[in-house]
Coordinates of C-alpha atoms (C1' of nucleotides) in Angstrom, one line a residue:
Chain A
X1 CA 130.7 -23.6 69.5
X2 CA 130.6 -25.9 72.5
X3 CA 128.3 -24.2 74.9
X4 CA 128.7 -25.2 78.5
X5 CA 125.7 -26.0 80.6
X6 CA 125.8 -22.9 82.8
X7 CA 127.3 -19.4 82.5
X8 CA 130.1 -19.4 85.1
X9 CA 130.1 -16.6 87.7
X10 CA 132.7 -15.6 90.2
X11 CA 136.0 -17.5 90.2
X12 CA 134.5 -20.2 88.1
X13 CA 135.0 -18.3 84.9
X14 CA 138.7 -18.0 85.6
X15 CA 138.9 -21.6 86.7
X16 CA 137.3 -22.8 83.5
X17 CA 139.9 -20.9 81.5
X18 CA 142.9 -22.1 83.5
X19 CA 141.6 -25.7 83.6
X20 CA 142.0 -25.9 79.8
X21 CA 145.8 -25.6 80.2
X22 CA 146.9 -29.2 80.5
X23 CA 150.0 -31.2 79.8
X24 CA 148.6 -32.4 76.5
X25 CA 147.2 -28.9 75.6
X26 CA 149.5 -26.5 77.2
X27 CA 149.1 -23.5 75.0
X28 CA 146.0 -21.9 73.6
X29 CA 145.1 -18.9 71.4
X30 CA 142.3 -16.7 72.4
X31 CA 140.3 -18.0 69.5
X32 CA 140.7 -21.6 70.7
X33 CA 139.8 -20.6 74.2
X34 CA 136.7 -18.7 73.1
X35 CA 135.6 -21.7 71.1
X36 CA 136.2 -24.2 73.8
X37 CA 134.4 -22.1 76.4
X38 CA 131.6 -21.0 74.1
X39 CA 132.2 -17.4 74.8
X40 CA 132.7 -14.3 72.6
X41 CA 136.3 -13.4 71.9
X42 CA 136.1 -10.0 73.4
X43 CA 135.1 -11.5 76.8
X44 CA 137.9 -14.0 76.7
X45 CA 140.4 -11.4 75.7
X46 CA 139.5 -9.5 78.8
X47 CA 139.8 -12.5 81.1
X48 CA 143.1 -13.5 79.6
X49 CA 144.5 -10.0 80.0
X50 CA 143.6 -10.0 83.7
X51 CA 145.2 -13.4 84.2
X52 CA 148.3 -12.3 82.4
X53 CA 148.5 -9.2 84.6
X54 CA 148.3 -11.5 87.6
X55 CA 151.0 -13.9 86.3
X56 CA 148.6 -16.8 86.0
X57 CA 148.9 -16.8 82.3
X58 CA 151.6 -15.4 80.0
X59 CA 151.7 -14.9 76.3
X60 CA 153.8 -17.3 74.3
X61 CA 154.8 -17.6 70.7
X62 CA 152.4 -16.9 67.8
X63 CA 149.4 -15.5 69.7
X64 CA 149.3 -18.4 72.2
X65 CA 149.1 -18.3 75.9
X66 CA 150.4 -20.6 78.5
X67 CA 150.3 -20.9 82.3
X68 CA 152.3 -18.2 84.1
X69 CA 155.0 -18.2 86.8
X70 CA 152.5 -17.4 89.6
X71 CA 151.9 -21.1 89.8
X72 CA 155.6 -21.7 90.4
X73 CA 155.7 -19.2 93.2
X74 CA 152.6 -20.6 94.9
X75 CA 153.9 -24.1 94.4
X76 CA 157.0 -23.1 96.5
X77 CA 154.8 -21.9 99.3
X78 CA 153.1 -25.3 99.4
X79 CA 156.3 -27.1 99.2
X80 CA 157.7 -25.2 102.2
X81 CA 154.6 -25.0 104.3
X82 CA 152.0 -27.7 103.6
X83 CA 152.0 -30.1 106.6
X84 CA 151.8 -33.3 104.6
X85 CA 154.4 -32.3 102.0
X86 CA 156.8 -30.9 104.6
X87 CA 156.4 -33.9 106.8
X88 CA 156.6 -36.4 104.0
X89 CA 159.6 -35.0 102.1
X90 CA 162.4 -36.3 104.3
X91 CA 160.6 -39.6 105.0
X92 CA 160.0 -40.6 101.4
X93 CA 163.6 -39.7 100.6
X94 CA 165.0 -42.1 103.1
X95 CA 162.4 -44.7 102.4
X96 CA 163.3 -44.7 98.8
X97 CA 167.0 -45.1 99.7
X98 CA 166.1 -48.0 102.0
X99 CA 164.1 -50.1 99.5
X100 CA 166.2 -52.7 97.7
X101 CA 164.3 -52.9 94.4
X102 CA 163.9 -50.1 91.8
X103 CA 160.7 -48.3 92.8
X104 CA 158.8 -45.1 93.2
X105 CA 157.7 -43.8 96.6
X106 CA 154.6 -41.8 96.4
X107 CA 152.8 -39.5 98.8
X108 CA 149.3 -38.9 97.6
X109 CA 146.1 -37.2 99.0
X110 CA 142.5 -36.7 98.4
X111 CA 141.6 -33.8 96.0
X112 CA 137.9 -33.5 95.5
X113 CA 136.8 -36.9 94.2
X114 CA 140.2 -37.7 92.8
X115 CA 143.6 -38.5 94.2
X116 CA 146.6 -36.3 93.5
X117 CA 150.3 -37.1 94.0
X118 CA 152.0 -34.5 96.1
X119 CA 155.5 -35.9 96.4
X120 CA 157.4 -38.6 94.7
X121 CA 160.9 -40.0 95.1
X122 CA 162.2 -42.5 92.6
X123 CA 165.2 -44.8 92.8
X124 CA 167.5 -45.3 89.9
X125 CA 166.1 -47.4 87.1
X126 CA 162.4 -46.9 88.1
X127 CA 159.9 -45.8 85.5
X128 CA 156.3 -45.3 86.7
X129 CA 155.1 -42.2 85.0
X130 CA 151.6 -42.3 86.4
X131 CA 153.1 -41.5 89.9
X132 CA 154.5 -38.1 89.8
X133 CA 153.9 -34.9 91.7
X134 CA 150.8 -33.1 90.5
X135 CA 149.3 -36.0 88.6
X136 CA 145.7 -36.8 89.2
X137 CA 144.6 -40.5 89.6
X138 CA 141.2 -42.2 89.7
X139 CA 140.2 -42.8 93.3
X140 CA 138.9 -46.4 92.8
X141 CA 142.0 -48.0 91.2
X142 CA 145.5 -48.7 92.5
X143 CA 146.8 -49.2 96.0
X144 CA 147.7 -45.5 96.3
X145 CA 144.1 -44.5 95.8
X146 CA 142.4 -47.4 97.6
X147 CA 144.4 -46.7 100.8
X148 CA 142.8 -43.3 100.7
X149 CA 139.4 -44.4 99.6
X150 CA 139.3 -46.9 102.5
X151 CA 139.5 -44.1 105.0
X152 CA 136.1 -42.8 103.8
X153 CA 133.0 -44.2 105.4
X154 CA 129.3 -44.0 105.0
X155 CA 128.0 -41.0 103.2
X156 CA 131.4 -39.6 102.4
X157 CA 132.4 -42.9 100.8
X158 CA 129.1 -43.0 98.8
X159 CA 129.8 -39.5 97.5
X160 CA 133.2 -40.5 96.3
X161 CA 132.0 -43.6 94.6
X162 CA 129.1 -41.9 92.9
X163 CA 131.5 -39.1 91.7
X164 CA 133.6 -41.7 90.0
X165 CA 130.6 -43.1 88.3
X166 CA 130.6 -46.5 90.0
X167 CA 127.0 -47.3 89.4
X168 CA 127.5 -51.0 88.7
X169 CA 126.3 -52.7 91.8
X170 CA 128.5 -55.7 91.4
X171 CA 131.7 -53.7 91.0
X172 CA 130.5 -51.6 94.0
X173 CA 130.2 -54.7 96.1
X174 CA 133.6 -56.0 95.1
X175 CA 135.1 -52.6 95.9
X176 CA 133.4 -52.5 99.3
X177 CA 134.8 -55.9 100.2
X178 CA 138.2 -54.9 99.1
X179 CA 138.1 -51.7 101.2
X180 CA 137.1 -53.8 104.2
X181 CA 140.1 -56.0 103.7
X182 CA 142.4 -53.0 103.4
X183 CA 141.1 -51.5 106.6
X184 CA 141.6 -54.8 108.4
X185 CA 145.1 -55.3 107.0
X186 CA 146.1 -51.7 107.4
X187 CA 147.7 -51.8 103.9
X188 CA 146.5 -51.9 100.3
X189 CA 148.1 -54.1 97.7
X190 CA 147.3 -54.1 94.0
X191 CA 148.8 -55.4 90.8
X192 CA 148.3 -54.2 87.3
X193 CA 145.5 -51.9 88.3
X194 CA 147.0 -48.6 87.1
X195 CA 149.9 -49.7 84.9
X196 CA 150.4 -53.3 83.7
X197 CA 153.4 -54.9 85.2
X198 CA 153.5 -52.7 88.3
X199 CA 152.6 -53.7 91.8
X200 CA 151.8 -51.1 94.5
X201 CA 151.6 -51.2 98.3
X202 CA 150.0 -48.3 100.2
X203 CA 149.3 -47.4 103.8
X204 CA 147.0 -44.6 105.1
X205 CA 148.4 -41.4 106.2
X206 CA 146.1 -39.1 108.2
X207 CA 145.9 -36.1 110.3
X208 CA 142.5 -35.2 111.7
X209 CA 143.4 -31.8 113.0
X210 CA 144.8 -30.7 109.6
X211 CA 142.0 -32.4 107.8
X212 CA 144.5 -34.5 105.8
X213 CA 143.5 -37.8 104.2
X214 CA 146.5 -39.3 102.3
X215 CA 148.5 -42.4 101.6
X216 CA 152.1 -43.4 101.3
X217 CA 152.9 -46.0 98.7
X218 CA 155.7 -47.9 97.0
X219 CA 155.3 -48.9 93.4
X220 CA 157.7 -51.3 91.7
X221 CA 157.9 -53.8 88.9
X222 CA 155.9 -57.0 89.6
X223 CA 158.9 -59.0 88.4
X224 CA 161.1 -57.6 91.1
X225 CA 158.7 -58.8 93.9
X226 CA 159.9 -61.7 96.0
X227 CA 158.7 -63.2 99.2
X228 CA 161.9 -62.0 100.7
X229 CA 161.6 -58.3 100.0
X230 CA 157.8 -58.0 100.5
X231 CA 158.2 -58.2 104.3
X232 CA 161.0 -55.7 104.3
X233 CA 159.0 -53.4 102.0
X234 CA 155.8 -53.4 103.9
X235 CA 157.5 -53.0 107.2
X236 CA 159.3 -49.9 105.9
X237 CA 156.1 -48.5 104.5
X238 CA 154.2 -48.9 107.7
X239 CA 156.9 -47.4 109.9
X240 CA 157.4 -44.5 107.4
X241 CA 153.7 -43.8 107.3
X242 CA 153.7 -43.6 111.1
X243 CA 156.7 -41.4 111.0
X244 CA 154.9 -38.9 108.7
X245 CA 151.9 -38.9 111.0
X246 CA 154.1 -38.3 114.0
X247 CA 155.9 -35.4 112.3
X248 CA 152.6 -33.8 111.3
X249 CA 151.5 -34.0 114.9
X250 CA 154.6 -32.1 115.9
X251 CA 153.9 -29.4 113.3
X252 CA 150.3 -29.3 114.5
X253 CA 151.3 -28.9 118.2
X254 CA 153.6 -26.0 117.1
X255 CA 150.8 -24.3 115.2
X256 CA 148.5 -24.6 118.1
X257 CA 151.1 -23.3 120.4
X258 CA 151.8 -20.3 118.3
X259 CA 148.0 -19.7 117.9
X260 CA 147.5 -19.7 121.7
X261 CA 150.4 -17.2 122.1
X262 CA 148.8 -15.0 119.5
X263 CA 145.4 -15.2 121.1
X264 CA 146.9 -14.4 124.5
X265 CA 148.8 -11.4 123.1
X266 CA 145.7 -10.1 121.3
X267 CA 143.7 -10.2 124.5
X268 CA 145.9 -7.9 126.3
Chain B
X1 CA 141.5 -2.0 109.0
X2 CA 144.1 -1.6 106.4
X3 CA 142.1 -0.2 103.4
X4 CA 143.8 -0.7 100.1
X5 CA 143.9 2.1 97.6
X6 CA 141.3 0.7 95.2
X7 CA 138.5 -1.7 95.3
X8 CA 139.7 -4.6 93.3
X9 CA 137.6 -5.9 90.4
X10 CA 137.8 -9.0 88.2
X11 CA 140.5 -11.4 88.9
X12 CA 142.4 -8.9 91.1
X13 CA 140.2 -9.6 94.1
X14 CA 141.1 -13.3 94.0
X15 CA 144.7 -12.5 93.4
X16 CA 144.9 -10.2 96.4
X17 CA 143.5 -13.0 98.5
X18 CA 145.8 -15.6 97.2
X19 CA 148.9 -13.3 97.4
X20 CA 148.5 -13.2 101.2
X21 CA 149.5 -16.8 101.4
X22 CA 153.2 -16.8 101.6
X23 CA 156.0 -19.0 103.1
X24 CA 156.0 -16.9 106.3
X25 CA 152.2 -16.6 106.5
X26 CA 150.9 -19.7 105.0
X27 CA 147.6 -20.1 106.7
X28 CA 144.9 -17.5 107.4
X29 CA 141.5 -17.3 109.1
X30 CA 138.7 -15.5 107.3
X31 CA 138.9 -12.9 110.1
X32 CA 142.6 -12.3 109.4
X33 CA 142.0 -12.1 105.6
X34 CA 139.1 -9.7 106.0
X35 CA 141.2 -7.5 108.2
X36 CA 144.2 -7.6 105.9
X37 CA 142.1 -6.8 102.8
X38 CA 139.9 -4.2 104.5
X39 CA 136.8 -6.1 103.4
X40 CA 133.7 -7.3 105.3
X41 CA 133.8 -10.9 106.5
X42 CA 130.8 -11.9 104.5
X43 CA 132.5 -11.0 101.2
X44 CA 135.7 -12.7 102.1
X45 CA 133.8 -15.8 103.1
X46 CA 132.2 -15.9 99.7
X47 CA 135.5 -15.5 97.9
X48 CA 137.2 -18.1 100.1
X49 CA 134.4 -20.6 99.4
X50 CA 134.7 -20.1 95.7
X51 CA 138.5 -20.7 95.9
X52 CA 138.1 -23.7 98.0
X53 CA 135.6 -25.2 95.5
X54 CA 138.2 -24.6 92.8
X55 CA 141.0 -26.2 94.8
X56 CA 143.0 -23.0 95.0
X57 CA 142.5 -22.9 98.8
X58 CA 141.6 -25.6 101.3
X59 CA 140.5 -25.5 104.9
X60 CA 143.1 -26.4 107.4
X61 CA 143.1 -26.7 111.2
X62 CA 141.2 -24.4 113.5
X63 CA 139.3 -22.3 111.0
X64 CA 142.4 -21.6 108.9
X65 CA 142.8 -21.8 105.2
X66 CA 145.9 -22.6 103.1
X67 CA 146.8 -22.9 99.4
X68 CA 145.1 -25.9 97.8
X69 CA 146.3 -28.7 95.5
X70 CA 145.3 -26.9 92.3
X71 CA 148.7 -25.2 92.4
X72 CA 150.4 -28.6 92.5
X73 CA 148.5 -29.7 89.5
X74 CA 149.2 -26.5 87.5
X75 CA 152.8 -26.7 88.6
X76 CA 153.2 -30.1 86.9
X77 CA 151.8 -28.7 83.7
X78 CA 154.4 -26.1 83.7
X79 CA 157.1 -28.5 84.7
X80 CA 156.2 -30.8 81.7
X81 CA 155.5 -28.2 79.1
X82 CA 157.2 -24.8 79.7
X83 CA 159.8 -24.4 77.0
X84 CA 162.4 -22.9 79.4
X85 CA 161.8 -25.4 82.2
X86 CA 161.7 -28.4 79.9
X87 CA 164.8 -27.3 78.0
X88 CA 166.7 -26.3 81.1
X89 CA 166.0 -29.4 83.3
X90 CA 168.5 -31.8 81.7
X91 CA 171.1 -29.2 81.1
X92 CA 171.3 -27.8 84.7
X93 CA 171.4 -31.3 86.0
X94 CA 174.5 -32.2 84.0
X95 CA 176.0 -28.8 84.6
X96 CA 175.8 -29.3 88.3
X97 CA 177.4 -32.7 88.0
X98 CA 180.2 -31.2 86.0
X99 CA 181.1 -28.3 88.4
X100 CA 183.9 -29.2 90.7
X101 CA 183.0 -27.0 93.7
X102 CA 179.8 -27.2 95.8
X103 CA 177.3 -24.9 94.1
X104 CA 173.8 -24.2 93.0
X105 CA 172.8 -24.1 89.4
X106 CA 169.9 -21.7 88.8
X107 CA 167.6 -21.1 85.9
X108 CA 165.7 -17.8 86.4
X109 CA 163.5 -15.6 84.4
X110 CA 161.8 -12.3 84.3
X111 CA 158.4 -12.1 86.1
X112 CA 156.9 -8.7 86.0
X113 CA 159.5 -6.4 87.4
X114 CA 161.1 -9.2 89.5
X115 CA 163.1 -12.3 88.8
X116 CA 161.8 -15.8 89.7
X117 CA 163.8 -18.9 89.9
X118 CA 162.2 -21.6 87.8
X119 CA 164.7 -24.5 88.3
X120 CA 167.5 -25.2 90.6
X121 CA 170.0 -28.1 91.0
X122 CA 172.3 -28.2 93.9
X123 CA 175.4 -30.3 94.4
X124 CA 176.1 -31.9 97.8
X125 CA 177.2 -29.5 100.5
X126 CA 175.8 -26.4 98.9
X127 CA 173.5 -24.1 100.8
X128 CA 172.1 -21.1 99.0
X129 CA 168.5 -20.8 100.2
X130 CA 167.9 -17.6 98.1
X131 CA 168.1 -19.6 94.9
X132 CA 165.3 -22.1 94.9
X133 CA 162.5 -22.8 92.5
X134 CA 159.6 -20.4 93.0
X135 CA 161.6 -17.8 94.9
X136 CA 161.4 -14.2 93.9
X137 CA 164.5 -12.0 93.7
X138 CA 165.1 -8.3 93.2
X139 CA 166.0 -7.5 89.6
X140 CA 168.8 -5.1 90.4
X141 CA 171.0 -7.3 92.6
X142 CA 173.0 -10.5 92.0
X143 CA 174.4 -12.0 88.8
X144 CA 171.3 -14.1 88.2
X145 CA 169.2 -10.9 88.0
X146 CA 171.7 -8.6 86.3
X147 CA 172.1 -11.1 83.4
X148 CA 168.4 -10.7 82.9
X149 CA 168.2 -7.0 83.4
X150 CA 171.1 -6.5 81.0
X151 CA 168.8 -7.9 78.2
X152 CA 166.4 -5.0 78.6
X153 CA 167.0 -1.8 76.7
X154 CA 165.6 1.7 76.4
X155 CA 162.1 2.1 77.6
X156 CA 161.7 -1.5 78.9
X157 CA 164.9 -1.1 81.0
X158 CA 163.7 2.2 82.3
X159 CA 160.4 0.7 83.4
X160 CA 162.1 -2.2 85.2
X161 CA 164.4 0.2 87.0
X162 CA 161.6 2.6 88.0
X163 CA 159.5 -0.4 89.3
X164 CA 162.3 -1.4 91.6
X165 CA 162.5 2.2 92.9
X166 CA 165.9 3.0 91.7
X167 CA 165.5 6.8 91.7
X168 CA 169.0 7.6 93.0
X169 CA 170.7 8.9 89.9
X170 CA 174.1 7.9 91.1
X171 CA 173.1 4.3 91.7
X172 CA 171.3 4.3 88.4
X173 CA 174.5 5.4 86.6
X174 CA 176.6 2.8 88.3
X175 CA 174.0 0.1 87.3
X176 CA 173.9 1.3 83.7
X177 CA 177.7 1.0 83.5
X178 CA 177.6 -2.4 85.0
X179 CA 174.9 -3.6 82.6
X180 CA 177.1 -2.3 79.7
X181 CA 180.0 -4.4 81.0
X182 CA 177.8 -7.4 81.3
X183 CA 176.5 -7.1 77.7
X184 CA 180.1 -6.7 76.4
X185 CA 181.4 -9.7 78.4
X186 CA 178.4 -11.9 77.8
X187 CA 178.5 -12.9 81.5
X188 CA 177.6 -11.3 84.8
X189 CA 179.7 -11.8 88.0
X190 CA 178.8 -10.5 91.4
X191 CA 180.0 -11.2 94.9
X192 CA 178.1 -10.7 98.2
X193 CA 175.2 -8.9 96.5
X194 CA 172.5 -11.3 97.5
X195 CA 174.0 -13.4 100.2
X196 CA 177.3 -12.5 101.9
X197 CA 180.0 -15.0 101.2
X198 CA 178.5 -16.1 97.9
X199 CA 179.7 -15.4 94.4
X200 CA 177.5 -15.8 91.3
X201 CA 178.1 -16.1 87.5
X202 CA 175.3 -15.8 85.1
X203 CA 174.8 -15.9 81.3
X204 CA 171.7 -14.7 79.4
X205 CA 169.2 -17.3 78.1
X206 CA 166.8 -16.0 75.6
X207 CA 164.2 -17.1 73.0
X208 CA 162.6 -14.4 71.1
X209 CA 159.9 -16.5 69.6
X210 CA 158.7 -17.8 72.9
X211 CA 159.2 -14.4 74.5
X212 CA 161.6 -15.8 77.1
X213 CA 164.1 -13.6 78.9
X214 CA 166.1 -15.6 81.4
X215 CA 169.5 -16.4 82.8
X216 CA 171.5 -19.5 83.8
X217 CA 173.8 -19.1 86.8
X218 CA 176.1 -20.8 89.1
X219 CA 176.3 -19.7 92.7
X220 CA 179.0 -20.9 95.1
X221 CA 180.9 -19.9 98.2
X222 CA 183.4 -17.2 97.5
X223 CA 186.0 -19.1 99.4
X224 CA 185.8 -22.0 96.9
X225 CA 186.7 -19.7 94.0
X226 CA 190.1 -20.1 92.5
X227 CA 191.7 -18.9 89.3
X228 CA 191.8 -22.5 88.2
X229 CA 188.1 -23.3 88.4
X230 CA 186.8 -19.9 87.3
X231 CA 187.7 -20.7 83.6
X232 CA 186.2 -24.1 83.8
X233 CA 183.1 -22.8 85.4
X234 CA 182.4 -19.9 83.0
X235 CA 183.1 -22.1 80.0
X236 CA 180.6 -24.7 81.3
X237 CA 178.1 -21.9 82.0
X238 CA 178.4 -20.4 78.5
X239 CA 178.1 -23.7 76.7
X240 CA 175.1 -24.8 78.9
X241 CA 173.3 -21.6 78.2
X242 CA 173.8 -22.0 74.5
X243 CA 172.6 -25.6 74.8
X244 CA 169.3 -24.5 76.5
X245 CA 168.7 -21.9 73.8
X246 CA 169.4 -24.5 71.1
X247 CA 167.0 -26.9 72.7
X248 CA 164.3 -24.2 73.0
X249 CA 164.7 -23.6 69.3
X250 CA 164.1 -27.3 68.6
X251 CA 160.9 -27.2 70.7
X252 CA 159.9 -24.0 68.9
X253 CA 160.4 -25.6 65.5
X254 CA 158.3 -28.5 66.5
X255 CA 155.5 -26.2 67.7
X256 CA 155.5 -24.2 64.5
X257 CA 155.5 -27.5 62.5
X258 CA 152.5 -28.8 64.4
X259 CA 150.8 -25.4 64.0
X260 CA 151.3 -25.4 60.2
X261 CA 149.9 -28.9 59.9
X262 CA 146.9 -27.9 62.0
X263 CA 146.3 -24.9 59.8
X264 CA 146.6 -26.9 56.6
X265 CA 144.2 -29.5 58.0
X266 CA 141.6 -26.9 59.0
X267 CA 141.8 -25.3 55.6
X268 CA 140.6 -28.5 53.9
Chain C
dT1 C1' 125.6 -33.6 127.8
dA2 C1' 124.1 -28.9 127.7
dA3 C1' 125.4 -24.3 127.0
dT4 C1' 128.1 -21.0 124.8
dA5 C1' 131.0 -19.2 121.5
dA6 C1' 132.9 -19.3 117.0
dT7 C1' 132.6 -20.3 112.3
dT8 C1' 130.1 -20.5 108.2
dT9 C1' 126.1 -20.1 105.2
dA10 C1' 121.9 -17.9 103.6
dT11 C1' 119.0 -13.8 102.4
dC12 C1' 118.2 -9.7 99.8
dG13 C1' 117.9 -4.9 97.9
dT14 C1' 121.1 -2.0 95.6
dA15 C1' 125.0 -0.3 93.2
dT16 C1' 128.2 -1.6 90.1
dA17 C1' 131.1 -4.5 87.6
dT18 C1' 130.6 -7.7 83.8
dT19 C1' 129.1 -8.6 79.4
dG20 C1' 129.3 -8.9 74.3
dA21 C1' 128.6 -6.4 69.9
dT22 C1' 131.2 -3.3 67.4
dA23 C1' 134.8 -0.1 66.2
dT24 C1' 139.6 1.1 66.5
dT25 C1' 144.3 0.4 67.2
dT26 C1' 148.3 -2.4 67.1
dT27 C1' 151.1 -6.1 65.7
dT28 C1' 152.3 -9.8 62.7
dT29 C1' 152.7 -11.9 58.3
dA30 C1' 153.1 -12.1 53.3
Chain D
dT1 C1' 154.4 -1.9 51.9
dA2 C1' 149.9 -4.0 52.1
dA3 C1' 146.8 -7.2 54.1
dA4 C1' 145.5 -10.0 57.8
dA5 C1' 145.4 -11.1 62.4
dA6 C1' 145.6 -10.0 67.1
dA7 C1' 144.5 -7.1 70.8
dT8 C1' 142.4 -3.2 72.9
dA9 C1' 138.8 0.4 73.6
dT10 C1' 134.0 1.9 73.8
dC11 C1' 129.4 1.7 75.7
dA12 C1' 124.7 0.6 77.0
dA13 C1' 122.0 -3.1 79.1
dT14 C1' 121.8 -6.2 82.7
dA15 C1' 123.3 -9.8 85.5
dT16 C1' 126.2 -10.2 89.4
dA17 C1' 128.9 -8.9 93.3
dC18 C1' 128.5 -6.5 97.4
dG19 C1' 127.9 -6.0 102.4
dA20 C1' 124.7 -5.6 106.3
dT21 C1' 122.1 -8.7 108.8
dA22 C1' 120.0 -13.0 110.3
dA23 C1' 120.1 -17.9 110.6
dA24 C1' 122.4 -22.2 110.9
dT25 C1' 126.0 -25.0 111.6
dT26 C1' 130.1 -26.5 114.0
dA27 C1' 133.5 -26.3 117.7
dT28 C1' 134.5 -25.4 122.4
dT29 C1' 133.8 -25.3 127.2
dA30 C1' 131.4 -26.1 131.6

DNA sequence: TAATAATTTATCGTATATTGATATTTTTTA
DNA sequence: TAAAAAATATCAATATACGATAAATTATTA
């Protein structure tokens, strides 16, 4: 019985349950859940029943449970309405089409002290499994993440670094220098940091109003990189990033506009 | 203040909150949420804070909140592990490529008393917005849904019908006849039932072990339908449906195998 | 920059929902 | 059909959620 440090209250108890359902452990019996959570079966049965009723879990074969369709429905809402995802969708599609070498175009954002990919577009012949929508990535490795990390300053940066467990002062100094370089250059480049044999370029994508801290990146095989296509590639990345930011601003202006109308109406 | 019938307990109170976030109302202030739920602001603030901490909500511009990235992460788990989605992905892709006319290939399943699309693949030039991943559809209209409804019998069927509010005995009789026809033919065909100008064909897709009740369907413009391509289309649909079921059975056998090994190991 | 408004968090006593041990029912398996 | 496993129901103790209010923080405006 693996007892967790604290008895969860509120939403936490449901979160702990749901968090157990991962790609590598996608279905659980109540027994297994109870054991993993260090809780009695009767309590877990109750929580599971509630989550099943809500569509967040569903019963699968042989007394197992898996994530339910409620997530698919909510995912669509995000896909159709999230400013970053909406603004990025069209842009990453045409960027991928424009890049000459086989690659993955990735739109990623900050999620707690990690980075999560929120959109990916891959050209034929590209295999970079680490960069797919919904996948979490460490914040201190890879161009995609570093372009995001470089946007944090001062206390916020310190929090992110401490959360990832970068206590080694030497590594911390190296990282700080690297972030400084990235800020100066306006683009992050790394090779072999996430997957060996892959090189990534990333530019920051931000919207202060929406509170969005993200990055747009291209990942391709290091072998395919030549002096010739690097310029093309980085130019495309920079202009695409700017395009996404511009589009988000348009969405933002719309939202504000609607809001003002609503306020005016409700004051009458 | 729109008071709901019962004070929600357990997961329901979070579900009610999250359910308010839809495509047409994707961001809410706490004030708006409190009003919609008929709850005091202080309580809603607490729930919202918990959901934000869990990544199920996040704060957006001007005191608004929107759905958070936790749904994107969970969505990936489903995308990579759900038996129906995994088994259907490759099949619907090649089916769409094989169909001569512009169309949407849809994989849908039962979700409570509704139908939800879990995968869609569209050929160039096809526009059928009602059929996209994550979208909910009424269970008593359209080939996609009827092919699913036709799988229910007796009490289960009655429950589904009553949930959709089909109290009209005449309509109920018509529907019952239609379902009988569908069962006999092994395929459902409807025209103009969901979107005017569109025709849909759907075949049942089931796996008893996994507890999956679904359908595979093709939707295209009624104008594009000719006697020539109908045969081709239905044949492709039937064989693709069978292929998905066969693939699910392979996955099922694997799971059972792994399970048996695990049990054997834990008995030693 | 100061003043004002809006948003968010903190506090706290009380009512109530949650909890987990146990018994019972239902479903699955042999 | 019998036995085992899974799932639900029961219930008393108690921890937790609740909501009114106050305080603090953040955003907006003058």
